[in-house]
XYZ file of N, CA, C and O in Angstrom:
572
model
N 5.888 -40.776 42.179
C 6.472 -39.569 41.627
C 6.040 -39.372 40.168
O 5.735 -38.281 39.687
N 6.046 -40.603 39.479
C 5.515 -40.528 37.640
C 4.150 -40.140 37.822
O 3.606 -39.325 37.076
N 3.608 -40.661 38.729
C 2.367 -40.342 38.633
C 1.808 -38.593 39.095
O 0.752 -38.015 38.837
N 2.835 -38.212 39.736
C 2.455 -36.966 40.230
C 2.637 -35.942 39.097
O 1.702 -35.285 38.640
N 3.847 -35.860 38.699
C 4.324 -35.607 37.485
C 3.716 -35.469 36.272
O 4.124 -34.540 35.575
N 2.521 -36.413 35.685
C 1.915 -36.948 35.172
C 0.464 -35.699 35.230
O 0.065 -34.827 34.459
N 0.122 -36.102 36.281
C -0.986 -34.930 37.083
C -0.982 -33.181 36.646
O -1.736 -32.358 36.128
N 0.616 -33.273 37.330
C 0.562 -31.991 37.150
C 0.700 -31.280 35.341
O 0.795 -30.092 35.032
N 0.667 -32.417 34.475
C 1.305 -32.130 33.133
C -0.503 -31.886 32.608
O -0.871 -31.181 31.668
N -1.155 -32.482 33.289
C -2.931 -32.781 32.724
C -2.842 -31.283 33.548
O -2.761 -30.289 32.826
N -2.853 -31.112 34.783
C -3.459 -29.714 35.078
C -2.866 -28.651 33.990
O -3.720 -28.014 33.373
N -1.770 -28.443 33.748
C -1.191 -27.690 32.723
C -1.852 -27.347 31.308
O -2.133 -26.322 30.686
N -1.958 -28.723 31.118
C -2.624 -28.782 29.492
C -4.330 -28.512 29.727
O -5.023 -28.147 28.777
N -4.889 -28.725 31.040
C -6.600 -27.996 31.321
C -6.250 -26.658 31.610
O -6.963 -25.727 31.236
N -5.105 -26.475 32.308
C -5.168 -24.971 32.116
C -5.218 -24.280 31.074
O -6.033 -23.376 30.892
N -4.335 -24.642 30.267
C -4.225 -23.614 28.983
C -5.541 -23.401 28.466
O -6.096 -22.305 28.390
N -6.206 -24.959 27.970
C -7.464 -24.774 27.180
C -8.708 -24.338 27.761
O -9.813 -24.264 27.224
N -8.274 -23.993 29.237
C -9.331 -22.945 29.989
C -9.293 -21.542 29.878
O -10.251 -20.769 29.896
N -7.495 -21.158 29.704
C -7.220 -19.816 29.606
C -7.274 -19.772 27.815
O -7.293 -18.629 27.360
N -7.290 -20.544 27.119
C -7.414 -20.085 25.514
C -8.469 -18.720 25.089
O -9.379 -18.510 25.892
N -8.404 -18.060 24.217
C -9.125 -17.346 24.192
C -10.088 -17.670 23.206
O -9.809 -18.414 22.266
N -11.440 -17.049 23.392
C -12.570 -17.220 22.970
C -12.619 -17.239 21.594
O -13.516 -17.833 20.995
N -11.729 -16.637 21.038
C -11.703 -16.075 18.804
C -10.386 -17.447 18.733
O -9.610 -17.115 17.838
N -9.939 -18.775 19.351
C -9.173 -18.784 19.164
C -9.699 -20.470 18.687
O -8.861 -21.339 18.443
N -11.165 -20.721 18.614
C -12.036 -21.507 18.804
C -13.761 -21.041 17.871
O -14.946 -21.373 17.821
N -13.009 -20.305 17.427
C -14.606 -19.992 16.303
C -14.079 -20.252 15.341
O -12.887 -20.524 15.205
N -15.344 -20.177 14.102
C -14.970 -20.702 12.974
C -14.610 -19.870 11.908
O -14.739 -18.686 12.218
N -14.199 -20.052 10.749
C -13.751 -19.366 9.686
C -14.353 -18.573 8.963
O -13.904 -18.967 7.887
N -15.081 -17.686 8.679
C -16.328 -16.997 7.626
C -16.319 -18.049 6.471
O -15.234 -18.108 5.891
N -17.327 -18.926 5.990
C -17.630 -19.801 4.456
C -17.403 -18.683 3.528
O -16.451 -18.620 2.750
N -18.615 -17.536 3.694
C -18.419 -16.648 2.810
C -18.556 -15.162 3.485
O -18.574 -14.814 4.666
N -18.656 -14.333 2.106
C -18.811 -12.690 2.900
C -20.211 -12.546 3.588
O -20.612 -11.541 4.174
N -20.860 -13.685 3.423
C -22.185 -12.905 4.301
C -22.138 -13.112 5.371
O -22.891 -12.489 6.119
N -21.170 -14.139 5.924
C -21.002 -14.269 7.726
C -19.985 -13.120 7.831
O -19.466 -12.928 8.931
N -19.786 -12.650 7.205
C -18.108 -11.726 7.868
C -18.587 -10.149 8.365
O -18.759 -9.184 7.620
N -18.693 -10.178 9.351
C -18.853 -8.966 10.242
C -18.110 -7.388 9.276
O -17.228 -7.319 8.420
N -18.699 -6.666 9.725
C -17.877 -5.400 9.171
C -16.728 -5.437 9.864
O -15.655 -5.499 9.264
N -16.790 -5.406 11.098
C -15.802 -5.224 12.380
C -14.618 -5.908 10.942
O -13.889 -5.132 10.324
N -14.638 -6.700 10.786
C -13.450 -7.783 10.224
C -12.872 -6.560 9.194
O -11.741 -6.128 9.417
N -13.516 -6.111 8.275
C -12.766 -5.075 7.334
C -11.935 -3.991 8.383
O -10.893 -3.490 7.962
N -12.140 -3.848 8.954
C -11.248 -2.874 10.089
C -10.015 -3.100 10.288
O -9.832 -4.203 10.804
N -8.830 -2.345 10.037
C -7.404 -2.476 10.365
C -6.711 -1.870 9.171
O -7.233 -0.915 8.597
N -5.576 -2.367 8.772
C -4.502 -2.051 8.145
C -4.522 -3.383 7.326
O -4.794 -4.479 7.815
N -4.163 -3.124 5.868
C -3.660 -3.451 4.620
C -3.251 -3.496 3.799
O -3.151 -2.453 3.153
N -2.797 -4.585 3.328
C -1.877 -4.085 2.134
C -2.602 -4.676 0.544
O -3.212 -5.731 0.370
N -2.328 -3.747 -0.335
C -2.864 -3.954 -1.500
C -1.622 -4.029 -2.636
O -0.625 -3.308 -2.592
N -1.838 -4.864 -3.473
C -0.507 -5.001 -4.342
C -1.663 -4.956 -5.682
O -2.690 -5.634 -5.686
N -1.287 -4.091 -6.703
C -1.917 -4.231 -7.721
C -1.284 -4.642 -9.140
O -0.382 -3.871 -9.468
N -1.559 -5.749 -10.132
C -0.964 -5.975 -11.375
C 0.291 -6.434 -11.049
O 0.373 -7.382 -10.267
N 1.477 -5.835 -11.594
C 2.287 -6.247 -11.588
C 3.816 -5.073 -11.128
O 4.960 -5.003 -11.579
N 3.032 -4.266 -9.980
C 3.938 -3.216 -9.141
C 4.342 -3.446 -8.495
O 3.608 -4.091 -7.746
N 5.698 -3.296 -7.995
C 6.557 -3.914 -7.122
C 5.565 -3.752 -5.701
O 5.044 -4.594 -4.970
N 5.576 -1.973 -5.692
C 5.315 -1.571 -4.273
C 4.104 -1.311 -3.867
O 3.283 -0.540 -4.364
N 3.984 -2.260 -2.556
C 2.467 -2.196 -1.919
C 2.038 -0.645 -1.771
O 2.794 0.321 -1.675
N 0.657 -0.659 -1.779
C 0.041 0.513 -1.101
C -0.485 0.136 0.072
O -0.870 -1.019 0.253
N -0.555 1.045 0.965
C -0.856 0.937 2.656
C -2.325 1.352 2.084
O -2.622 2.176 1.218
N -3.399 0.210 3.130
C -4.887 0.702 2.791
C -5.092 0.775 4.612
O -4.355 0.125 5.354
N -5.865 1.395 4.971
C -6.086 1.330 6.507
C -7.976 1.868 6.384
O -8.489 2.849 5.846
N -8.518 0.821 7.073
C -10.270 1.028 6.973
C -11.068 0.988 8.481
O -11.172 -0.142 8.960
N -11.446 1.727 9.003
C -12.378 1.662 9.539
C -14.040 2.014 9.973
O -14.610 2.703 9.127
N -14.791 1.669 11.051
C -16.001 2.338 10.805
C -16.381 3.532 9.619
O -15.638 4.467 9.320
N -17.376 3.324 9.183
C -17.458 4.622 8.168
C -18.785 5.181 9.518
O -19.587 4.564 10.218
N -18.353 6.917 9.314
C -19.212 7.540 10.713
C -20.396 7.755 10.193
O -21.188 8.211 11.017
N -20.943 7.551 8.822
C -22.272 8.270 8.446
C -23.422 6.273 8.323
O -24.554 6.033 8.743
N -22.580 5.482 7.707
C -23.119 4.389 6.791
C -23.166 3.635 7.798
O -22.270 3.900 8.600
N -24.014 2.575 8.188
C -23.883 1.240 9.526
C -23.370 -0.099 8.269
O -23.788 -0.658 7.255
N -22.390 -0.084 9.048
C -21.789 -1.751 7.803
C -20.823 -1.216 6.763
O -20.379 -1.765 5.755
N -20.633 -0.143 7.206
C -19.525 0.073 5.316
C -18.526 0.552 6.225
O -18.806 0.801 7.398
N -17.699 0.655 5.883
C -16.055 1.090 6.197
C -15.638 2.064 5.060
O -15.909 1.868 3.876
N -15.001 3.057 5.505
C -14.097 4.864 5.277
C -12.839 4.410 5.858
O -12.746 3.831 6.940
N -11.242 4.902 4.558
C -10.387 4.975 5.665
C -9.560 5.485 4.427
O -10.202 6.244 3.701
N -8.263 5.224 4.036
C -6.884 5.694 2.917
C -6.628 4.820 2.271
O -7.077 3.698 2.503
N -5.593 5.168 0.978
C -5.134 4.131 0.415
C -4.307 5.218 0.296
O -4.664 6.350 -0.028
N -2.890 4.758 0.639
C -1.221 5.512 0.465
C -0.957 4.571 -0.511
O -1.117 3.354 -0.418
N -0.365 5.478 -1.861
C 0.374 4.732 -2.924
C 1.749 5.573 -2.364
O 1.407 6.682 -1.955
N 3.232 5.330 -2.238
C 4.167 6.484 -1.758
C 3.548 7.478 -1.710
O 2.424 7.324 -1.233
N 3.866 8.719 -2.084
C 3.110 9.818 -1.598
C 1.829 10.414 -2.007
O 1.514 11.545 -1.635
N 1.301 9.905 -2.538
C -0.382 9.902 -2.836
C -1.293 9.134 -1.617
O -0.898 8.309 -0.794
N -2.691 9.719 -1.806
C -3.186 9.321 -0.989
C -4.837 9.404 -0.983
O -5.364 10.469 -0.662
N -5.358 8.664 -1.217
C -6.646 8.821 -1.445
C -7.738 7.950 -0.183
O -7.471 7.151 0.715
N -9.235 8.672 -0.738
C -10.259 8.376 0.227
C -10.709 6.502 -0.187
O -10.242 6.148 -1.269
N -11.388 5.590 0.448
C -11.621 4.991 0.086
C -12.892 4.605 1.324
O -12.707 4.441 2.530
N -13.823 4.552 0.776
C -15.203 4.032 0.995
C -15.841 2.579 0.566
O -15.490 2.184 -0.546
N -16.735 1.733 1.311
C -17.256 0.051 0.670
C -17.921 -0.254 1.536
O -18.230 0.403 2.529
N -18.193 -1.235 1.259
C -18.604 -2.215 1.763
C -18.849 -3.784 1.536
O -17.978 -4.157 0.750
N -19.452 -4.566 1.801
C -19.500 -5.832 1.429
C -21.071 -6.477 0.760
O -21.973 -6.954 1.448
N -21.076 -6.334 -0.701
C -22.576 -5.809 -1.502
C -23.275 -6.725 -1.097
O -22.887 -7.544 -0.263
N -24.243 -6.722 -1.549
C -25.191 -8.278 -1.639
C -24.772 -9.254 -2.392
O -24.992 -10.416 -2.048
N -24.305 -9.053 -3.193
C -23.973 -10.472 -4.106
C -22.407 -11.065 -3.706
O -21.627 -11.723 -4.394
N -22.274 -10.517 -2.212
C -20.997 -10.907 -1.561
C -19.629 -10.581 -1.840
O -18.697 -11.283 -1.446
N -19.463 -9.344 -2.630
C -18.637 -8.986 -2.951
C -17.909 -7.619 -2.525
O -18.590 -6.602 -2.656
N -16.590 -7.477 -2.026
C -16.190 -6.805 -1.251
C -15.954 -5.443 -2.546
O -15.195 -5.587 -3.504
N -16.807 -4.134 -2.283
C -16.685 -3.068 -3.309
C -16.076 -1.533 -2.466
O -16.602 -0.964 -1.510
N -15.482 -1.355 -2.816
C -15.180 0.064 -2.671
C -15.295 1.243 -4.160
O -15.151 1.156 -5.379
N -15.546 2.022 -3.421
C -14.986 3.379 -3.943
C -13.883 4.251 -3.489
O -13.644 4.409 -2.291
N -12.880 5.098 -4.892
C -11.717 5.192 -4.644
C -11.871 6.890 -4.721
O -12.805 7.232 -5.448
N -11.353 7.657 -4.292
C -11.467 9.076 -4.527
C -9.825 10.148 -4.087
O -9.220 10.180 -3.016
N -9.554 10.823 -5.259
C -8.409 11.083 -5.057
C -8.526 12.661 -4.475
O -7.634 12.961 -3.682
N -9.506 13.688 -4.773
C -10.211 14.538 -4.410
C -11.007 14.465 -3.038
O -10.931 15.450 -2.305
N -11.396 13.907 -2.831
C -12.719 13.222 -1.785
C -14.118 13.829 -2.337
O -14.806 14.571 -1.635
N -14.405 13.530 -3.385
C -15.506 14.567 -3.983
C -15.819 13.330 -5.371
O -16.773 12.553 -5.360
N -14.871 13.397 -6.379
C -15.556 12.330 -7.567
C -14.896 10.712 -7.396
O -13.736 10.590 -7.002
N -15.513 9.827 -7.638
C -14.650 8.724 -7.972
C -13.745 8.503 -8.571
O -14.084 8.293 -9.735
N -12.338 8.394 -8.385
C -11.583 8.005 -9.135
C -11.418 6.662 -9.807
O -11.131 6.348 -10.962
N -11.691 5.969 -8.716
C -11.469 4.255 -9.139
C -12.191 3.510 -8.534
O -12.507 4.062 -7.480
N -12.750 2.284 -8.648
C -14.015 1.391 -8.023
C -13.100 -0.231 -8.299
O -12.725 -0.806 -9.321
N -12.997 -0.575 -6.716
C -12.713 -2.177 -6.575
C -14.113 -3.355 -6.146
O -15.082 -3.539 -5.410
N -13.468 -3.786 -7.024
C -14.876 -5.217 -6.833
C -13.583 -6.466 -6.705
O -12.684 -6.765 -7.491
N -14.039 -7.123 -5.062
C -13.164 -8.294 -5.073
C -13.820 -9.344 -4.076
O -14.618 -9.141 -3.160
N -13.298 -10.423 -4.487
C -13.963 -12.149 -3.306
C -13.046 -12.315 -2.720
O -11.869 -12.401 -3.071
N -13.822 -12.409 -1.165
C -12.786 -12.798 -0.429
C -12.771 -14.228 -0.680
O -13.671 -14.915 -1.162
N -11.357 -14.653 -0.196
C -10.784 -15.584 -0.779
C -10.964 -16.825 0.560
O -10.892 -16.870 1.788
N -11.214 -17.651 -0.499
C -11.590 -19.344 0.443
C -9.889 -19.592 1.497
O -8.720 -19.388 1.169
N -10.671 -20.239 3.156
C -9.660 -20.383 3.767
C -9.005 -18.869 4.244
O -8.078 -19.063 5.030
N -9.185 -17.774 4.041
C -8.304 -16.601 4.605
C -9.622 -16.085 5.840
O -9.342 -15.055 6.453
N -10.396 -16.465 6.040
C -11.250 -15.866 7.478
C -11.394 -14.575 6.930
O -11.149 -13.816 7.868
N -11.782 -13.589 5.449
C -11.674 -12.747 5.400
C -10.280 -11.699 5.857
O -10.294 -10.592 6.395
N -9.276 -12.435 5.461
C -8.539 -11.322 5.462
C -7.318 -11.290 4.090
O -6.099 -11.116 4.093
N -8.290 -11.539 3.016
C -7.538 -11.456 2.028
C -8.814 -11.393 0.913
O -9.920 -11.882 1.143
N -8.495 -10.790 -0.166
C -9.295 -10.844 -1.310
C -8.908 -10.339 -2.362
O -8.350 -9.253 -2.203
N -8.983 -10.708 -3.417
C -8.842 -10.683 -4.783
C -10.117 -10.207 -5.726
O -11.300 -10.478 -5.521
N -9.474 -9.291 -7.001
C -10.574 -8.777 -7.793
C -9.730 -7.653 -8.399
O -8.541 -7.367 -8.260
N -10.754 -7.087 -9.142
C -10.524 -6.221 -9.946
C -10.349 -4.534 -9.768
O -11.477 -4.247 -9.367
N -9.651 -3.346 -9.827
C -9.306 -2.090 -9.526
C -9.790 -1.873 -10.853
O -9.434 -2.733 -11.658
N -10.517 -0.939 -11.299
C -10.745 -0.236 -12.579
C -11.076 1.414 -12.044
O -11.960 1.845 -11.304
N -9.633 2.300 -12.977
C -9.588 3.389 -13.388
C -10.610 4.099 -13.736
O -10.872 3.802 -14.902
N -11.657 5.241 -13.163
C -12.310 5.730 -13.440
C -12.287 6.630 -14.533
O -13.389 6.889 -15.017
N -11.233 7.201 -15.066
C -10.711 7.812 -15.803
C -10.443 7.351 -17.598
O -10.546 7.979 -18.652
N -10.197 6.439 -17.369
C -9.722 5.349 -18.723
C -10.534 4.254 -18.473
O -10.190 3.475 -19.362
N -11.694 3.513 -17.595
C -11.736 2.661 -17.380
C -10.847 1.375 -17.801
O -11.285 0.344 -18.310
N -9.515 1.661 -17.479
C -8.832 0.479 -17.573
C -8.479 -0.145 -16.319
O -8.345 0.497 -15.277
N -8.348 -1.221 -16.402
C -8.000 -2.444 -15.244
C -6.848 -3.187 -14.592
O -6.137 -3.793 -15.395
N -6.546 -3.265 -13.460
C -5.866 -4.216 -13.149
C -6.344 -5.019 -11.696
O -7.064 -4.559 -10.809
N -5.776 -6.204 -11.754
C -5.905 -7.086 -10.308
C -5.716 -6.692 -9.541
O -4.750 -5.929 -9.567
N -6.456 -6.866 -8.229
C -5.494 -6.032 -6.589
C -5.412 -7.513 -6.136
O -5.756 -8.448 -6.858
N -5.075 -7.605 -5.260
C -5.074 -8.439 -3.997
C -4.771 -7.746 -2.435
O -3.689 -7.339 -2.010
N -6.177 -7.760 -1.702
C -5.799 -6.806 -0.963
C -5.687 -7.997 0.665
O -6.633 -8.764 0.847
N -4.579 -7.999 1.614
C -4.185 -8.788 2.754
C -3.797 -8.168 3.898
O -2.799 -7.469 4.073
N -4.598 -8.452 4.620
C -4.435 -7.979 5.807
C -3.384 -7.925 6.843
O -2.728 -8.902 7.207
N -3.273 -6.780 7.274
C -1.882 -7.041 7.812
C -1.757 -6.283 9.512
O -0.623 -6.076 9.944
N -2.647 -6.012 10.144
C -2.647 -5.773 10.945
C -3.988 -5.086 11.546
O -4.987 -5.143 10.828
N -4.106 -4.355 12.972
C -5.178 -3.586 13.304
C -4.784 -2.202 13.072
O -3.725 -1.817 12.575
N -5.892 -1.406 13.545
C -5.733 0.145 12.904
C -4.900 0.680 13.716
O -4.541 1.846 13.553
């Protein structure tokens, strides 16, 4: 009976790691040059400086560019365009537009070691004043 018992606890535990899923068994992005665009895609949240309240960022495919991502950034009731991609020198850049016509604001940020790309840190600078603050932008869901 222990032994049957036993059996059926091994079929259980081969089952699972047969039914596991395939992303559940790959590896982490080292840096931004393994990280797929696909990965910038979804819903985020951005906290900048020292403001209580997140802004909702949501990015996907951009329809004109192959590799860059188009999508919003909701501050409460504002709401702007936001365009990027992930540069050559591995750094996650957007452009910010409150019009959809001039730049308002330009983020330069690294994604951050250990988050699989779904977190990054850097700098928001004001097109206007060029003045600055930190974002940290974390992922928080799909689109």
């Amino acid at each position: 009976m222990k032994r049957r018992i036993a059996s059926l606890w091994l079929l259980v535990a081969l089952a699972g790691l047969l039914g596991a899923p395939a992303h559940a068994t790959e590896a982490c992005p080292a840096n931004t040059g393994e990280l797929p665009p696909e990965a910038l895609y979804g819903r985020w949240e951005a906290r900048f400086g020292n403001l209580a309240a997140p802004a909702d960022v949501r990015l996907a495919e951009h329809p004109e560019y192959q590799g860059s991502v188009r999508g919003t950034i909701t501050r409460g009731t504002q709401t702007a365009q936001l365009s990027g991609d992930i540069g050559d020198e591995g750094f996650l850049v957007f452009d910010e537009s409150l019009d959809g016509r001039a730049i308002s604001a330009v983020w330069s940020g690294e994604m951050q070691a250990g988050s699989c790309g779904k977190e990054f840190k850097g700098t928001w600078r004001n097109s206007s004043d060029d003045s600055e603050q930190p974002f940290v932008l974390r992922k928080i869901g799909p689109p």
